[in-house]
Coordinates of C-alpha atoms in Angstrom, one line a residue:
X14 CA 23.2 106.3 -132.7
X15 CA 24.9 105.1 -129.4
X16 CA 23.1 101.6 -127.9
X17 CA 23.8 99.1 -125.0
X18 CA 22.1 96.9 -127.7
X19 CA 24.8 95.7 -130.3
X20 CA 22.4 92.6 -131.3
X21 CA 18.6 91.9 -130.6
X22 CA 17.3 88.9 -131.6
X23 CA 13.6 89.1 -133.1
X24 CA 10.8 86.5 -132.9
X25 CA 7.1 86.7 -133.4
X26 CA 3.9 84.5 -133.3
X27 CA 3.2 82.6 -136.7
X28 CA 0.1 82.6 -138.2
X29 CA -1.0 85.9 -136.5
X30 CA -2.3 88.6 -138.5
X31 CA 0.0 91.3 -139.0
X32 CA 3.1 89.4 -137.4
X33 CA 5.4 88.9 -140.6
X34 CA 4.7 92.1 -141.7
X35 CA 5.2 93.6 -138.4
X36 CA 8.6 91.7 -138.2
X37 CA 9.9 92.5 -141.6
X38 CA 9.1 96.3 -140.8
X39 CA 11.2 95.5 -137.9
X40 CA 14.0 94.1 -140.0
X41 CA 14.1 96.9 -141.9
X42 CA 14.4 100.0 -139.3
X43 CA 16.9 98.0 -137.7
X44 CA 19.2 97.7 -140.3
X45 CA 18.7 101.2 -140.8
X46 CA 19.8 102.0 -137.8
X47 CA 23.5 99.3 -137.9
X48 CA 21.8 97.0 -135.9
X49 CA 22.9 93.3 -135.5
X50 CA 19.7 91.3 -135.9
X51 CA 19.3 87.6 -135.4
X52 CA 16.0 85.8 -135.9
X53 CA 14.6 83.0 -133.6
X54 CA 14.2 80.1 -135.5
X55 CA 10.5 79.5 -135.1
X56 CA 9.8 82.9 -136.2
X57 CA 12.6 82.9 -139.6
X58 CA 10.4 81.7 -142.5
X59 CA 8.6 85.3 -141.5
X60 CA 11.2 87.1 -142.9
X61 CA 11.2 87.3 -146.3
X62 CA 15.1 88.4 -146.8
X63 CA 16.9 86.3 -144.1
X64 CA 20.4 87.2 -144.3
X65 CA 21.3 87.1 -140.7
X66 CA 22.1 84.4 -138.0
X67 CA 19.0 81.9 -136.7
X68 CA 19.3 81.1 -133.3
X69 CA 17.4 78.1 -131.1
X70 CA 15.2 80.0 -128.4
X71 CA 17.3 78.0 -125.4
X72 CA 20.9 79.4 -126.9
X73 CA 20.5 83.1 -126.9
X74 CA 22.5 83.5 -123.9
X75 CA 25.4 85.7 -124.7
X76 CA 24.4 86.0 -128.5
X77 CA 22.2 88.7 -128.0
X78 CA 21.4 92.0 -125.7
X79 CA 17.4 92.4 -126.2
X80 CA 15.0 90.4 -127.5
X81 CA 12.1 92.1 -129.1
X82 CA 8.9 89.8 -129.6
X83 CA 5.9 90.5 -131.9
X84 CA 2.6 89.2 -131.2
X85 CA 0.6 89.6 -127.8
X86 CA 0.9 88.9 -124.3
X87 CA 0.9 85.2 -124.4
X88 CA 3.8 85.8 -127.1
X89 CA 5.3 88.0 -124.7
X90 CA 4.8 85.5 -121.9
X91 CA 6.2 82.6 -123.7
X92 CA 9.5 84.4 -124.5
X93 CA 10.0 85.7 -121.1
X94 CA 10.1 82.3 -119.7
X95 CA 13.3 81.5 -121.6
X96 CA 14.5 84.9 -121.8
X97 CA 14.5 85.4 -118.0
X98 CA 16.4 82.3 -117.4
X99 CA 18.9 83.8 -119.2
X100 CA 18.7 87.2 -118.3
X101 CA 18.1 89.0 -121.4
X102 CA 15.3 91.8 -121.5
X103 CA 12.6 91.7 -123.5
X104 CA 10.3 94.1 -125.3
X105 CA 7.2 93.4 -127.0
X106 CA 5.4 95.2 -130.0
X107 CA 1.3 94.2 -129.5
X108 CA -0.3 92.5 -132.5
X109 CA -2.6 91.0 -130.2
X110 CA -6.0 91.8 -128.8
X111 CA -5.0 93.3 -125.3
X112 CA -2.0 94.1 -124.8
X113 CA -1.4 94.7 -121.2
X114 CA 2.2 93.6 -121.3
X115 CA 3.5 94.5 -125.0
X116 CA 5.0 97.8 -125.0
X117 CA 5.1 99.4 -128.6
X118 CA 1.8 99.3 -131.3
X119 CA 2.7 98.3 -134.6
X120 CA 2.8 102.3 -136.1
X121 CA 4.9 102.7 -133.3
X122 CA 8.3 101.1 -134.3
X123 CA 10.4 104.1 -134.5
X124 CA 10.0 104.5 -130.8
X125 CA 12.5 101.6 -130.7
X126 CA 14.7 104.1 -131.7
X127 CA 14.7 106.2 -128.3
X128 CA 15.7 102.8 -126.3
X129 CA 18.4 102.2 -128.5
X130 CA 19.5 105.5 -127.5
X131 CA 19.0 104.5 -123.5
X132 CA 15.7 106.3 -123.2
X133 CA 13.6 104.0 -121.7
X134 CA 13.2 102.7 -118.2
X135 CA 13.5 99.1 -117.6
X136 CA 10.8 97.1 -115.8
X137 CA 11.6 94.3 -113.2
X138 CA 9.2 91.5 -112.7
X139 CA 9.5 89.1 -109.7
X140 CA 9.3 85.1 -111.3
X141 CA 6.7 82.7 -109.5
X142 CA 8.6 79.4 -108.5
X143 CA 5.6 76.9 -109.2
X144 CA 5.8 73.8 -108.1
X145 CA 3.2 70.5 -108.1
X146 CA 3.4 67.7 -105.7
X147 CA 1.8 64.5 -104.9
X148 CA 2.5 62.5 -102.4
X149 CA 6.2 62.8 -101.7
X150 CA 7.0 63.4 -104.8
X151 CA 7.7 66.7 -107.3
X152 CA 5.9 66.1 -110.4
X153 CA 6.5 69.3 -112.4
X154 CA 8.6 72.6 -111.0
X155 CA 8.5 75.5 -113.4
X156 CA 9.1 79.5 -113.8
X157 CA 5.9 81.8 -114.0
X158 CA 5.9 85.6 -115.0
X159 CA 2.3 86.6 -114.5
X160 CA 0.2 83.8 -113.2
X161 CA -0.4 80.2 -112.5
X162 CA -3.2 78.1 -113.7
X163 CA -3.7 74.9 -112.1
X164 CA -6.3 72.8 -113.9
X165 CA -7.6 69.1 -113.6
X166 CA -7.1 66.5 -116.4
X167 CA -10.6 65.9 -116.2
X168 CA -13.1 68.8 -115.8
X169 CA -15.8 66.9 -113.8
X170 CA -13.4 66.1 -110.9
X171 CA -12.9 68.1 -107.6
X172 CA -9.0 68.7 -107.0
X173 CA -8.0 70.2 -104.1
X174 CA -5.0 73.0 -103.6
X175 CA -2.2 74.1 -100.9
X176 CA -0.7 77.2 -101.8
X177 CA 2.4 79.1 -100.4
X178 CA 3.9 82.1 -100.8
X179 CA 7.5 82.6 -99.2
X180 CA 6.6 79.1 -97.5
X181 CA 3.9 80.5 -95.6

C-alpha cells in the first residue's frame, strides 16, 4: 500500500460511547496496513494494547502526517484548532450525533484505506482570526474554524458587539 501518510496520530473523545472501541478498531486496521500510529495522550488510556509513542496535542508538529480524530464535530473542532496551527490535516470518524464535519461512520473504517492510497480530495477551510477588546486593550485573540460565539458572563446583561470582516 503506497501513502503520503507514514504516521498518523489518533485521538478520540473520552467518555463517549463507542469511542474506545472505535479507536481500538482503528488501531487495529492500521497496523494491518504498516502504519506508524501514535496516540494523543488524552485519548491513550483508550487503547487497550498501547505499544506506540504518546504525544502532547501542542508537539505533533513534524511527528506526524494526519491526524484522525474520533468522536463528533466538536471533537473535530477541538483538534483542528491545534492541528491547523501546525499544519497537519485532519480527518474525523463520527461517533457523535450530527456529523456535519466528521468524514467516515464507524462501519466505515476501511475507507481509510483509499486515502492512504491518495484517493481522497483534501478540503481547505479559511480560520476566523477572533479577537475581543475593551477599551484599548486585547483581552483574548484566538483561531476559529467554524464559528464564533460571543457570550456575556452574566445572562441578564445587554453587551454590545462590533464586528469586522477583512477590517470592514
Amino acid at each position: 500500500m503506497t501513502t503520503t501518510f507514514k504516521t498518523i496520530v489518533l485521538m478520540g473523545r473520552q467518555q463517549t460511547a463507542g469511542v474506545a472501541e472505535t479507536l481500538n478498531a482503528l488501531v487495529a486496521y492500521l497496523q494491518t496496513n504498516a502504519i506508524n500510529i501514535a496516540i494523543e495522550k488524552e485519548s491513550a488510556p483508550m487503547i487497550t494494547n498501547l505499544n506506540f509513542p504518546v504525544v502532547e496535542r501542542e508537539q505533533l508538529q513534524g511527528k506526524c502526517d494526519l491526524i484522525i480524530v474520533v468522536g463528533g464535530d466538536g471533537s473535530l473542532l477541538s483538534a483542528a484548532h491545534f492541528a491547523a496551527a501546525q499544519n497537519i490535516p485532519v480527518l474525523g470518524i463520527n461517533r457523535g450525533r450530527l456529523g456535519f464535519l466528521t468524514d467516515i461512520r464507524p462501519d466505515e473504517i476501511e475507507n481509510i484505506g483509499k486515502i492512504l492510497k491518495g484517493d481522497y480530495l483534501e478540503e481547505v477551510r479559511f480560520l476566523l482570526s477572533t479577537s475581543i477588546q475593551h477599551k484599548e486593550s486585547t483581552i483574548a485573540k484566538k483561531q476559529a474554524l467554524n464559528d464564533v460565539v460571543l457570550l456575556p458572563s452574566e445572562n441578564n446583561r445587554m453587551i454590545e458587539f462590533t464586528i469586522y470582516i477583512d477590517n470592514q
